[in-house]
PDB file of C-alpha atoms in Angstrom:
ATOM      1  CA  UNK A   7       3.881 -33.281 -93.503  1.00 47.00           C
ATOM      2  CA  UNK A   8       0.420 -33.997 -92.543  1.00 48.00           C
ATOM      3  CA  UNK A   9       1.720 -37.945 -91.970  1.00 49.00           C
ATOM      4  CA  UNK A  10       4.752 -36.534 -89.772  1.00 49.00           C
ATOM      5  CA  UNK A  11       2.146 -34.916 -87.200  1.00 54.00           C
ATOM      6  CA  UNK A  12      -0.674 -37.430 -87.583  1.00 50.00           C
ATOM      7  CA  UNK A  13       1.977 -39.970 -86.794  1.00 51.00           C
ATOM      8  CA  UNK A  14       3.632 -37.337 -83.703  1.00 49.00           C
ATOM      9  CA  UNK A  15       0.341 -36.254 -82.078  1.00 54.00           C
ATOM     10  CA  UNK A  16      -0.661 -39.916 -79.924  1.00 52.00           C
ATOM     11  CA  UNK A  17       2.928 -40.032 -78.908  1.00 50.00           C
ATOM     12  CA  UNK A  18       2.916 -35.897 -77.519  1.00 49.00           C
ATOM     13  CA  UNK A  19      -0.721 -36.601 -76.039  1.00 46.00           C
ATOM     14  CA  UNK A  20       0.752 -39.930 -74.040  1.00 44.00           C
ATOM     15  CA  UNK A  21       3.576 -37.890 -73.087  1.00 48.00           C
ATOM     16  CA  UNK A  22       1.396 -34.644 -71.279  1.00 50.00           C
ATOM     17  CA  UNK A  23      -0.842 -38.316 -70.113  1.00 46.00           C
ATOM     18  CA  UNK A  24       1.665 -39.926 -68.306  1.00 52.00           C
ATOM     19  CA  UNK A  25       3.218 -36.371 -66.901  1.00 55.00           C
ATOM     20  CA  UNK A  26      -0.122 -35.422 -65.960  1.00 52.00           C
ATOM     21  CA  UNK A  27      -0.419 -39.640 -64.186  1.00 57.00           C
ATOM     22  CA  UNK A  28       2.860 -38.802 -62.182  1.00 65.00           C
ATOM     23  CA  UNK A  29       1.943 -35.308 -61.126  1.00 66.00           C
ATOM     24  CA  UNK A  30      -1.407 -36.840 -59.605  1.00 59.00           C
ATOM     25  CA  UNK A  31       0.543 -39.858 -58.206  1.00 68.00           C
ATOM     26  CA  UNK A  32       3.006 -37.360 -56.159  1.00 77.00           C
ATOM     27  CA  UNK A  33       0.112 -35.703 -54.725  1.00 79.00           C
ATOM     28  CA  UNK A  34      -1.825 -38.426 -53.738  1.00 78.00           C
ATOM     29  CA  UNK A  35       1.055 -40.060 -52.287  1.00 81.00           C
ATOM     30  CA  UNK A  36       1.903 -36.115 -50.280  1.00 86.00           C
ATOM     31  CA  UNK A  37      -1.668 -35.943 -49.363  1.00 85.00           C
ATOM     32  CA  UNK A  38      -1.776 -39.773 -47.636  1.00 81.00           C
ATOM     33  CA  UNK A  39       1.624 -38.961 -46.122  1.00 85.00           C
ATOM     34  CA  UNK A  40       0.240 -36.116 -44.221  1.00 90.00           C
ATOM     35  CA  UNK A  41      -2.873 -38.225 -43.183  1.00 85.00           C
ATOM     36  CA  UNK A  42      -0.108 -40.756 -41.551  1.00 85.00           C
ATOM     37  CA  UNK A  43       1.405 -37.742 -39.717  1.00 91.00           C
ATOM     38  CA  UNK A  44      -1.737 -36.200 -38.687  1.00 92.00           C
ATOM     39  CA  UNK A  45      -2.950 -39.694 -37.264  1.00 88.00           C
ATOM     40  CA  UNK A  46      -0.079 -40.107 -35.583  1.00 92.00           C
ATOM     41  CA  UNK A  47       0.037 -37.507 -32.943  1.00 95.00           C
ATOM     42  CA  UNK A  48      -3.715 -38.417 -31.630  1.00 95.00           C
ATOM     43  CA  UNK A  49      -2.261 -40.250 -28.943  1.00 94.00           C
ATOM     44  CA  UNK A  50       0.378 -37.533 -28.096  1.00 95.00           C
ATOM     45  CA  UNK A  51      -2.431 -34.695 -28.447  1.00 96.00           C
ATOM     46  CA  UNK A  52      -4.884 -36.484 -26.135  1.00 96.00           C
ATOM     47  CA  UNK A  53      -2.287 -36.757 -23.375  1.00 95.00           C
ATOM     48  CA  UNK A  54      -1.906 -33.241 -23.818  1.00 96.00           C
ATOM     49  CA  UNK A  55      -5.650 -32.976 -23.838  1.00 96.00           C
ATOM     50  CA  UNK A  56      -5.905 -35.406 -20.713  1.00 96.00           C
ATOM     51  CA  UNK A  57      -3.817 -32.267 -18.799  1.00 95.00           C
ATOM     52  CA  UNK A  58      -6.589 -29.699 -19.173  1.00 96.00           C
ATOM     53  CA  UNK A  59     -10.063 -32.091 -19.717  1.00 96.00           C
ATOM     54  CA  UNK A  60     -11.416 -35.145 -18.104  1.00 95.00           C
ATOM     55  CA  UNK A  61     -11.771 -37.987 -20.555  1.00 95.00           C
ATOM     56  CA  UNK A  62     -15.800 -37.243 -20.798  1.00 95.00           C
ATOM     57  CA  UNK A  63     -15.259 -33.972 -21.680  1.00 96.00           C
ATOM     58  CA  UNK A  64     -12.467 -34.194 -24.145  1.00 96.00           C
ATOM     59  CA  UNK A  65     -14.552 -36.361 -26.058  1.00 95.00           C
ATOM     60  CA  UNK A  66     -17.057 -34.558 -26.038  1.00 96.00           C
ATOM     61  CA  UNK A  67     -16.050 -31.493 -27.011  1.00 96.00           C
ATOM     62  CA  UNK A  68     -13.404 -33.322 -29.458  1.00 95.00           C
ATOM     63  CA  UNK A  69     -16.873 -34.114 -31.483  1.00 94.00           C
ATOM     64  CA  UNK A  70     -18.396 -31.231 -31.489  1.00 96.00           C
ATOM     65  CA  UNK A  71     -15.609 -28.547 -32.186  1.00 95.00           C
ATOM     66  CA  UNK A  72     -14.844 -31.741 -34.997  1.00 93.00           C
ATOM     67  CA  UNK A  73     -18.615 -31.455 -36.511  1.00 94.00           C
ATOM     68  CA  UNK A  74     -18.287 -27.928 -36.781  1.00 94.00           C
ATOM     69  CA  UNK A  75     -15.028 -27.976 -39.035  1.00 92.00           C
ATOM     70  CA  UNK A  76     -17.058 -30.198 -41.212  1.00 92.00           C
ATOM     71  CA  UNK A  77     -20.119 -28.796 -41.215  1.00 94.00           C
ATOM     72  CA  UNK A  78     -19.119 -25.884 -42.168  1.00 94.00           C
ATOM     73  CA  UNK A  79     -17.031 -27.639 -45.006  1.00 92.00           C
ATOM     74  CA  UNK A  80     -20.667 -29.392 -45.902  1.00 94.00           C
ATOM     75  CA  UNK A  81     -22.239 -26.384 -45.891  1.00 95.00           C
ATOM     76  CA  UNK A  82     -19.394 -24.372 -48.332  1.00 94.00           C
ATOM     77  CA  UNK A  83     -19.806 -27.377 -50.703  1.00 92.00           C
ATOM     78  CA  UNK A  84     -23.539 -27.051 -50.829  1.00 94.00           C
ATOM     79  CA  UNK A  85     -23.402 -30.832 -50.143  1.00 94.00           C
ATOM     80  CA  UNK A  86     -27.063 -32.816 -50.325  1.00 94.00           C
ATOM     81  CA  UNK A  87     -28.129 -34.817 -47.558  1.00 93.00           C
ATOM     82  CA  UNK A  88     -27.124 -38.575 -48.157  1.00 93.00           C
ATOM     83  CA  UNK A  89     -29.693 -41.078 -49.658  1.00 92.00           C
ATOM     84  CA  UNK A  90     -31.773 -42.338 -47.212  1.00 91.00           C
ATOM     85  CA  UNK A  91     -30.265 -45.822 -47.484  1.00 92.00           C
ATOM     86  CA  UNK A  92     -26.835 -44.499 -46.474  1.00 94.00           C
ATOM     87  CA  UNK A  93     -28.128 -43.517 -43.000  1.00 94.00           C
ATOM     88  CA  UNK A  94     -27.343 -46.467 -41.162  1.00 93.00           C
ATOM     89  CA  UNK A  95     -23.651 -47.022 -42.167  1.00 91.00           C
ATOM     90  CA  UNK A  96     -22.980 -43.618 -41.003  1.00 94.00           C
ATOM     91  CA  UNK A  97     -24.607 -44.601 -37.542  1.00 94.00           C
ATOM     92  CA  UNK A  98     -21.759 -46.988 -37.405  1.00 93.00           C
ATOM     93  CA  UNK A  99     -18.973 -45.000 -38.926  1.00 90.00           C
ATOM     94  CA  UNK A 100     -20.218 -42.645 -36.062  1.00 93.00           C
ATOM     95  CA  UNK A 101     -20.087 -45.410 -33.541  1.00 93.00           C
ATOM     96  CA  UNK A 102     -17.072 -46.666 -34.141  1.00 92.00           C
ATOM     97  CA  UNK A 103     -15.222 -43.443 -35.185  1.00 88.00           C
ATOM     98  CA  UNK A 104     -16.690 -40.948 -34.262  1.00 91.00           C
ATOM     99  CA  UNK A 105     -17.704 -42.060 -30.688  1.00 93.00           C
ATOM    100  CA  UNK A 106     -16.346 -45.370 -29.476  1.00 94.00           C
ATOM    101  CA  UNK A 107     -12.729 -45.165 -30.355  1.00 93.00           C
ATOM    102  CA  UNK A 108     -11.975 -41.352 -29.405  1.00 94.00           C
ATOM    103  CA  UNK A 109     -13.441 -42.631 -26.306  1.00 95.00           C
ATOM    104  CA  UNK A 110     -12.018 -45.975 -25.490  1.00 96.00           C
ATOM    105  CA  UNK A 111      -8.047 -44.807 -26.324  1.00 95.00           C
ATOM    106  CA  UNK A 112      -9.142 -41.980 -23.906  1.00 95.00           C
ATOM    107  CA  UNK A 113      -9.951 -43.847 -20.953  1.00 95.00           C
ATOM    108  CA  UNK A 114      -7.169 -45.947 -22.002  1.00 94.00           C
ATOM    109  CA  UNK A 115      -4.649 -42.992 -22.181  1.00 94.00           C
ATOM    110  CA  UNK A 116      -5.354 -42.360 -18.549  1.00 91.00           C
ATOM    111  CA  UNK A 117      -3.336 -45.599 -17.067  1.00 89.00           C
ATOM    112  CA  UNK A 118      -1.275 -46.391 -20.535  1.00 89.00           C
ATOM    113  CA  UNK A 119       1.215 -44.551 -22.297  1.00 89.00           C
ATOM    114  CA  UNK A 120       1.516 -43.455 -25.812  1.00 92.00           C
ATOM    115  CA  UNK A 121       3.675 -45.699 -26.869  1.00 88.00           C
ATOM    116  CA  UNK A 122       2.111 -48.862 -25.675  1.00 87.00           C
ATOM    117  CA  UNK A 123      -1.092 -47.909 -27.006  1.00 89.00           C
ATOM    118  CA  UNK A 124       0.613 -47.117 -30.228  1.00 87.00           C
ATOM    119  CA  UNK A 125       2.026 -50.924 -30.703  1.00 84.00           C
ATOM    120  CA  UNK A 126      -1.604 -52.157 -29.752  1.00 85.00           C
ATOM    121  CA  UNK A 127      -3.678 -49.921 -32.103  1.00 84.00           C
ATOM    122  CA  UNK A 128      -1.128 -50.750 -34.703  1.00 80.00           C
ATOM    123  CA  UNK A 129      -3.209 -54.356 -34.924  1.00 79.00           C
ATOM    124  CA  UNK A 130      -6.169 -51.432 -36.152  1.00 81.00           C
ATOM    125  CA  UNK A 131      -5.031 -53.007 -40.452  1.00 73.00           C
ATOM    126  CA  UNK A 132      -5.322 -56.481 -39.721  1.00 75.00           C
ATOM    127  CA  UNK A 133      -9.049 -56.325 -37.392  1.00 81.00           C
ATOM    128  CA  UNK A 134     -10.259 -53.567 -39.893  1.00 77.00           C
ATOM    129  CA  UNK A 135      -9.490 -56.850 -42.822  1.00 74.00           C
ATOM    130  CA  UNK A 136     -11.514 -59.437 -40.596  1.00 77.00           C
ATOM    131  CA  UNK A 137     -14.436 -57.202 -40.502  1.00 80.00           C
ATOM    132  CA  UNK A 138     -14.101 -56.420 -43.515  1.00 75.00           C
ATOM    133  CA  UNK A 139     -13.816 -60.219 -44.356  1.00 75.00           C
ATOM    134  CA  UNK A 140     -16.817 -60.821 -42.196  1.00 76.00           C
ATOM    135  CA  UNK A 141     -19.381 -57.649 -43.491  1.00 75.00           C
ATOM    136  CA  UNK A 142     -18.071 -58.554 -47.380  1.00 70.00           C
ATOM    137  CA  UNK A 143     -18.337 -62.318 -48.099  1.00 71.00           C
ATOM    138  CA  UNK A 144     -14.337 -62.208 -49.217  1.00 69.00           C
ATOM    139  CA  UNK A 145     -12.258 -64.548 -48.247  1.00 71.00           C
ATOM    140  CA  UNK A 146      -8.961 -63.981 -48.111  1.00 70.00           C
ATOM    141  CA  UNK A 147      -6.386 -66.275 -48.248  1.00 77.00           C
ATOM    142  CA  UNK A 148      -4.479 -68.782 -45.648  1.00 79.00           C
ATOM    143  CA  UNK A 149      -1.204 -66.906 -45.469  1.00 79.00           C
ATOM    144  CA  UNK A 150      -3.468 -63.584 -45.136  1.00 74.00           C
ATOM    145  CA  UNK A 151      -5.212 -65.024 -41.956  1.00 77.00           C
ATOM    146  CA  UNK A 152      -1.740 -66.914 -40.925  1.00 82.00           C
ATOM    147  CA  UNK A 153      -0.358 -63.815 -40.714  1.00 78.00           C
ATOM    148  CA  UNK A 154      -3.301 -61.533 -39.173  1.00 74.00           C
ATOM    149  CA  UNK A 155      -3.133 -64.152 -36.034  1.00 80.00           C
ATOM    150  CA  UNK A 156       0.882 -63.792 -35.908  1.00 82.00           C
ATOM    151  CA  UNK A 157       0.012 -59.675 -35.015  1.00 78.00           C
ATOM    152  CA  UNK A 158      -2.747 -60.732 -32.735  1.00 79.00           C
ATOM    153  CA  UNK A 159      -0.498 -63.444 -30.720  1.00 83.00           C
ATOM    154  CA  UNK A 160       2.344 -60.631 -30.994  1.00 82.00           C
ATOM    155  CA  UNK A 161       0.225 -58.103 -29.522  1.00 80.00           C
ATOM    156  CA  UNK A 162      -1.496 -60.371 -27.070  1.00 80.00           C
ATOM    157  CA  UNK A 163       1.764 -61.202 -25.995  1.00 83.00           C
ATOM    158  CA  UNK A 164       3.361 -57.630 -25.207  1.00 83.00           C
ATOM    159  CA  UNK A 165       0.129 -56.455 -23.308  1.00 81.00           C
ATOM    160  CA  UNK A 166       0.624 -59.703 -21.119  1.00 79.00           C
ATOM    161  CA  UNK A 167       4.341 -58.993 -20.432  1.00 81.00           C
ATOM    162  CA  UNK A 168       4.116 -55.180 -20.147  1.00 76.00           C
ATOM    163  CA  UNK A 169       1.353 -55.524 -17.626  1.00 70.00           C
ATOM    164  CA  UNK A 170       2.394 -58.204 -15.504  1.00 70.00           C
ATOM    165  CA  UNK A 171       0.663 -61.402 -16.844  1.00 66.00           C
ATOM    166  CA  UNK A 172      -2.586 -60.170 -17.199  1.00 68.00           C
ATOM    167  CA  UNK A 173      -4.104 -57.448 -19.311  1.00 72.00           C
ATOM    168  CA  UNK A 174      -4.859 -54.140 -17.792  1.00 81.00           C
ATOM    169  CA  UNK A 175      -7.692 -51.645 -17.545  1.00 85.00           C
ATOM    170  CA  UNK A 176      -6.224 -49.783 -19.854  1.00 88.00           C
ATOM    171  CA  UNK A 177      -5.323 -52.572 -22.697  1.00 88.00           C
ATOM    172  CA  UNK A 178      -9.305 -53.202 -22.508  1.00 91.00           C
ATOM    173  CA  UNK A 179     -10.243 -50.212 -23.578  1.00 94.00           C
ATOM    174  CA  UNK A 180      -7.603 -50.447 -26.379  1.00 92.00           C
ATOM    175  CA  UNK A 181      -8.998 -54.357 -27.551  1.00 90.00           C
ATOM    176  CA  UNK A 182     -12.742 -52.304 -27.585  1.00 94.00           C
ATOM    177  CA  UNK A 183     -11.128 -49.561 -29.271  1.00 93.00           C
ATOM    178  CA  UNK A 184      -9.744 -51.793 -32.293  1.00 89.00           C
ATOM    179  CA  UNK A 185     -12.892 -53.540 -32.317  1.00 92.00           C
ATOM    180  CA  UNK A 186     -15.149 -50.293 -32.125  1.00 93.00           C
ATOM    181  CA  UNK A 187     -12.709 -48.659 -34.736  1.00 88.00           C
ATOM    182  CA  UNK A 188     -12.837 -51.954 -37.580  1.00 86.00           C
ATOM    183  CA  UNK A 189     -16.465 -51.863 -37.789  1.00 88.00           C
ATOM    184  CA  UNK A 190     -16.349 -48.109 -38.278  1.00 87.00           C
ATOM    185  CA  UNK A 191     -13.643 -47.887 -41.036  1.00 80.00           C
ATOM    186  CA  UNK A 192     -15.022 -51.265 -42.875  1.00 82.00           C
ATOM    187  CA  UNK A 193     -18.859 -49.658 -43.264  1.00 86.00           C
ATOM    188  CA  UNK A 194     -17.116 -46.244 -44.329  1.00 81.00           C
ATOM    189  CA  UNK A 195     -15.275 -47.854 -46.319  1.00 76.00           C
ATOM    190  CA  UNK A 196     -18.199 -49.483 -48.245  1.00 81.00           C
ATOM    191  CA  UNK A 197     -20.149 -45.989 -48.161  1.00 85.00           C
ATOM    192  CA  UNK A 198     -16.834 -44.237 -50.165  1.00 78.00           C
ATOM    193  CA  UNK A 199     -18.183 -46.553 -52.751  1.00 77.00           C
ATOM    194  CA  UNK A 200     -21.005 -44.302 -52.857  1.00 85.00           C
ATOM    195  CA  UNK A 201     -20.122 -41.127 -51.440  1.00 86.00           C
ATOM    196  CA  UNK A 202     -16.531 -39.416 -51.214  1.00 85.00           C
ATOM    197  CA  UNK A 203     -15.038 -40.273 -48.359  1.00 77.00           C
ATOM    198  CA  UNK A 204     -14.594 -36.987 -47.281  1.00 82.00           C
ATOM    199  CA  UNK A 205     -18.618 -36.812 -47.111  1.00 90.00           C
ATOM    200  CA  UNK A 206     -18.922 -40.111 -45.258  1.00 88.00           C
ATOM    201  CA  UNK A 207     -17.230 -38.203 -42.286  1.00 87.00           C
ATOM    202  CA  UNK A 208     -18.619 -35.073 -42.153  1.00 92.00           C
ATOM    203  CA  UNK A 209     -22.107 -36.718 -42.331  1.00 94.00           C
ATOM    204  CA  UNK A 210     -21.113 -39.341 -39.426  1.00 93.00           C
ATOM    205  CA  UNK A 211     -19.312 -36.063 -37.720  1.00 93.00           C
ATOM    206  CA  UNK A 212     -22.991 -33.730 -37.569  1.00 95.00           C
ATOM    207  CA  UNK A 213     -24.943 -36.670 -36.766  1.00 94.00           C
ATOM    208  CA  UNK A 214     -23.091 -36.984 -33.908  1.00 94.00           C
ATOM    209  CA  UNK A 215     -23.698 -33.563 -32.714  1.00 95.00           C
ATOM    210  CA  UNK A 216     -26.853 -33.291 -30.927  1.00 95.00           C
ATOM    211  CA  UNK A 217     -24.832 -36.272 -28.759  1.00 94.00           C
ATOM    212  CA  UNK A 218     -22.126 -34.173 -28.423  1.00 95.00           C
ATOM    213  CA  UNK A 219     -23.435 -30.855 -27.405  1.00 97.00           C
ATOM    214  CA  UNK A 220     -25.478 -32.742 -24.510  1.00 96.00           C
ATOM    215  CA  UNK A 221     -22.259 -35.021 -23.485  1.00 95.00           C
ATOM    216  CA  UNK A 222     -19.965 -31.957 -23.487  1.00 96.00           C
ATOM    217  CA  UNK A 223     -22.860 -30.031 -21.270  1.00 96.00           C
ATOM    218  CA  UNK A 224     -23.108 -32.763 -19.121  1.00 96.00           C
ATOM    219  CA  UNK A 225     -18.995 -33.493 -18.794  1.00 96.00           C
ATOM    220  CA  UNK A 226     -17.752 -30.152 -18.642  1.00 95.00           C
ATOM    221  CA  UNK A 227     -20.323 -30.024 -15.449  1.00 95.00           C
ATOM    222  CA  UNK A 228     -18.961 -32.924 -13.562  1.00 94.00           C
ATOM    223  CA  UNK A 229     -15.186 -32.843 -14.419  1.00 95.00           C
ATOM    224  CA  UNK A 230     -12.867 -29.938 -13.657  1.00 93.00           C
ATOM    225  CA  UNK A 231     -11.126 -27.854 -16.439  1.00 95.00           C
ATOM    226  CA  UNK A 232      -7.639 -26.467 -15.408  1.00 94.00           C
ATOM    227  CA  UNK A 233      -6.762 -24.576 -18.916  1.00 93.00           C
ATOM    228  CA  UNK A 234      -3.124 -25.099 -20.469  1.00 95.00           C
ATOM    229  CA  UNK A 235      -1.966 -24.154 -23.685  1.00 96.00           C
ATOM    230  CA  UNK A 236      -0.882 -28.306 -23.927  1.00 95.00           C
ATOM    231  CA  UNK A 237      -4.696 -28.755 -23.195  1.00 96.00           C
ATOM    232  CA  UNK A 238      -6.204 -26.556 -25.319  1.00 96.00           C
ATOM    233  CA  UNK A 239      -3.420 -27.106 -28.503  1.00 96.00           C
ATOM    234  CA  UNK A 240      -4.568 -31.090 -27.513  1.00 96.00           C
ATOM    235  CA  UNK A 241      -8.218 -30.344 -27.947  1.00 96.00           C
ATOM    236  CA  UNK A 242      -7.621 -28.374 -31.329  1.00 95.00           C
ATOM    237  CA  UNK A 243      -5.691 -30.991 -32.895  1.00 95.00           C
ATOM    238  CA  UNK A 244      -7.717 -34.088 -32.525  1.00 94.00           C
ATOM    239  CA  UNK A 245     -10.720 -32.044 -33.306  1.00 93.00           C
ATOM    240  CA  UNK A 246     -10.038 -30.121 -36.387  1.00 90.00           C
ATOM    241  CA  UNK A 247      -6.416 -32.042 -37.369  1.00 90.00           C
ATOM    242  CA  UNK A 248      -6.957 -36.134 -36.272  1.00 88.00           C
ATOM    243  CA  UNK A 249     -10.830 -36.094 -36.687  1.00 82.00           C
ATOM    244  CA  UNK A 250     -11.554 -34.158 -39.728  1.00 82.00           C
ATOM    245  CA  UNK A 251      -8.336 -32.934 -41.340  1.00 84.00           C
ATOM    246  CA  UNK A 252      -6.337 -36.100 -41.339  1.00 83.00           C
ATOM    247  CA  UNK A 253      -9.598 -38.084 -42.519  1.00 75.00           C
ATOM    248  CA  UNK A 254      -9.823 -35.721 -45.358  1.00 76.00           C
ATOM    249  CA  UNK A 255      -6.590 -35.392 -46.706  1.00 82.00           C
ATOM    250  CA  UNK A 256      -6.525 -39.404 -46.486  1.00 77.00           C
ATOM    251  CA  UNK A 257      -9.250 -39.746 -48.233  1.00 70.00           C
ATOM    252  CA  UNK A 258      -7.835 -37.875 -51.315  1.00 73.00           C
ATOM    253  CA  UNK A 259      -4.627 -39.113 -51.448  1.00 75.00           C
ATOM    254  CA  UNK A 260      -6.148 -43.218 -51.157  1.00 68.00           C
ATOM    255  CA  UNK A 261      -8.585 -41.731 -53.854  1.00 65.00           C
ATOM    256  CA  UNK A 262      -5.117 -40.862 -56.414  1.00 74.00           C
ATOM    257  CA  UNK A 263      -2.400 -43.286 -55.607  1.00 71.00           C
ATOM    258  CA  UNK A 264      -5.348 -46.366 -54.752  1.00 61.00           C
ATOM    259  CA  UNK A 265      -6.192 -48.084 -51.199  1.00 56.00           C
ATOM    260  CA  UNK A 266      -3.300 -50.617 -51.329  1.00 51.00           C
ATOM    261  CA  UNK A 267      -0.559 -48.007 -51.933  1.00 61.00           C
ATOM    262  CA  UNK A 268      -1.971 -46.012 -49.398  1.00 64.00           C
ATOM    263  CA  UNK A 269      -1.864 -48.686 -47.072  1.00 62.00           C
ATOM    264  CA  UNK A 270       1.547 -49.430 -46.931  1.00 60.00           C
ATOM    265  CA  UNK A 271       2.103 -45.768 -45.798  1.00 69.00           C
ATOM    266  CA  UNK A 272      -0.075 -46.016 -43.121  1.00 70.00           C
ATOM    267  CA  UNK A 273       2.916 -48.836 -41.768  1.00 68.00           C
ATOM    268  CA  UNK A 274       4.721 -45.939 -40.859  1.00 77.00           C
ATOM    269  CA  UNK A 275       1.834 -44.957 -38.203  1.00 81.00           C
ATOM    270  CA  UNK A 276       3.216 -47.101 -35.010  1.00 83.00           C
ATOM    271  CA  UNK A 277       6.596 -46.389 -35.212  1.00 83.00           C
ATOM    272  CA  UNK A 278       5.873 -42.241 -35.608  1.00 88.00           C
ATOM    273  CA  UNK A 279       3.298 -42.399 -33.121  1.00 90.00           C
ATOM    274  CA  UNK A 280       6.686 -43.988 -30.828  1.00 88.00           C
ATOM    275  CA  UNK A 281       9.108 -40.949 -31.665  1.00 89.00           C
ATOM    276  CA  UNK A 282       6.072 -38.130 -30.576  1.00 93.00           C
ATOM    277  CA  UNK A 283       6.067 -40.374 -27.767  1.00 92.00           C
ATOM    278  CA  UNK A 284       9.474 -39.298 -26.910  1.00 91.00           C
ATOM    279  CA  UNK A 285      10.135 -36.177 -28.757  1.00 91.00           C
ATOM    280  CA  UNK A 286       6.377 -34.309 -27.202  1.00 93.00           C
ATOM    281  CA  UNK A 287       6.134 -36.339 -24.298  1.00 93.00           C
ATOM    282  CA  UNK A 288       9.320 -37.251 -22.826  1.00 91.00           C
ATOM    283  CA  UNK A 289       8.134 -40.878 -22.581  1.00 90.00           C
ATOM    284  CA  UNK A 290      11.152 -43.658 -22.560  1.00 88.00           C
ATOM    285  CA  UNK A 291       9.131 -46.590 -24.122  1.00 86.00           C
ATOM    286  CA  UNK A 292      11.021 -49.886 -23.279  1.00 83.00           C
ATOM    287  CA  UNK A 293      12.821 -52.040 -25.654  1.00 84.00           C
ATOM    288  CA  UNK A 294      10.635 -54.623 -26.538  1.00 84.00           C
ATOM    289  CA  UNK A 295       7.942 -51.696 -27.423  1.00 85.00           C
ATOM    290  CA  UNK A 296       9.454 -51.083 -31.210  1.00 85.00           C
ATOM    291  CA  UNK A 297      10.001 -54.359 -31.618  1.00 85.00           C
ATOM    292  CA  UNK A 298       6.679 -55.579 -30.682  1.00 83.00           C
ATOM    293  CA  UNK A 299       5.819 -52.289 -33.292  1.00 82.00           C
ATOM    294  CA  UNK A 300       8.018 -53.678 -35.877  1.00 84.00           C
ATOM    295  CA  UNK A 301       6.926 -57.507 -35.328  1.00 82.00           C
ATOM    296  CA  UNK A 302       3.451 -56.301 -36.323  1.00 78.00           C
ATOM    297  CA  UNK A 303       4.565 -54.015 -38.936  1.00 78.00           C
ATOM    298  CA  UNK A 304       6.253 -57.252 -40.801  1.00 82.00           C
ATOM    299  CA  UNK A 305       3.046 -59.263 -40.423  1.00 78.00           C
ATOM    300  CA  UNK A 306       0.659 -55.939 -41.399  1.00 71.00           C
ATOM    301  CA  UNK A 307       3.018 -56.326 -44.658  1.00 75.00           C
ATOM    302  CA  UNK A 308       2.584 -59.482 -45.367  1.00 75.00           C
ATOM    303  CA  UNK A 309      -1.437 -59.456 -45.089  1.00 68.00           C
ATOM    304  CA  UNK A 310      -1.081 -56.553 -47.603  1.00 62.00           C
ATOM    305  CA  UNK A 311       0.945 -58.566 -50.257  1.00 67.00           C
ATOM    306  CA  UNK A 312      -1.325 -61.981 -50.078  1.00 61.00           C
ATOM    307  CA  UNK A 313      -4.710 -61.112 -49.368  1.00 54.00           C
TER     308      UNK A 313
END
């Protein structure tokens, strides 16, 4: 009897562990998917916010509200201050993700449609990969770089075709947003090896709070506010949803299922934004828009498989 029990016990433990891993994987996938859906709503919510606020006011208020939410979480968790060597990296994350990307994309959306912006910013995974290679010294394969260049060419041709042969001011803002956000993502990924991911974005938001408060005071004094239900909803979403909640569940999900698997889920983000642009804003993208988005998706899929 003893021999039988000892022989079956490892099998029972293995079954329990396997069930636990499957449950964790399902939970991680659900969290990562929630993050992708949250991010996909950012541009439509920004367009709504611009109905009530000027671009500078919207970005400043977004930063302040997101910092308040992040600060509440950090205080509730009694999270200690980051080590001194982490603050420089947090400043890069703050400059790229908290200030640069929201400001530049908001400026772009004054003249660009959300569907157009979604296709251009769909190049972000490739831009981030390039920044990561430069920052870490990794050497991706030739096929990786070929796919990355192909994706960049698709976006360049798309923007030129949509703007009559020359990049528009909105495209210039979007390309700038790609660069600063890729730098912020790269540095955030490096910091996430030492700090939980949600703390990285949380401290970056808190770091920007003084700048956000000063910016909000100046912008609200110079930009008229016409508060509407759309405008208020858009502001709350980009602050609490896109800037904090989305990154929180994204990092939690990525920790459960791994970066590679999570990045595959993010491939659907530009296409989801196209759906929201039609459903929430009533936009009518040109036939080239979904085609360009799918072409970029293929290029990103290749980079995920060969790097």
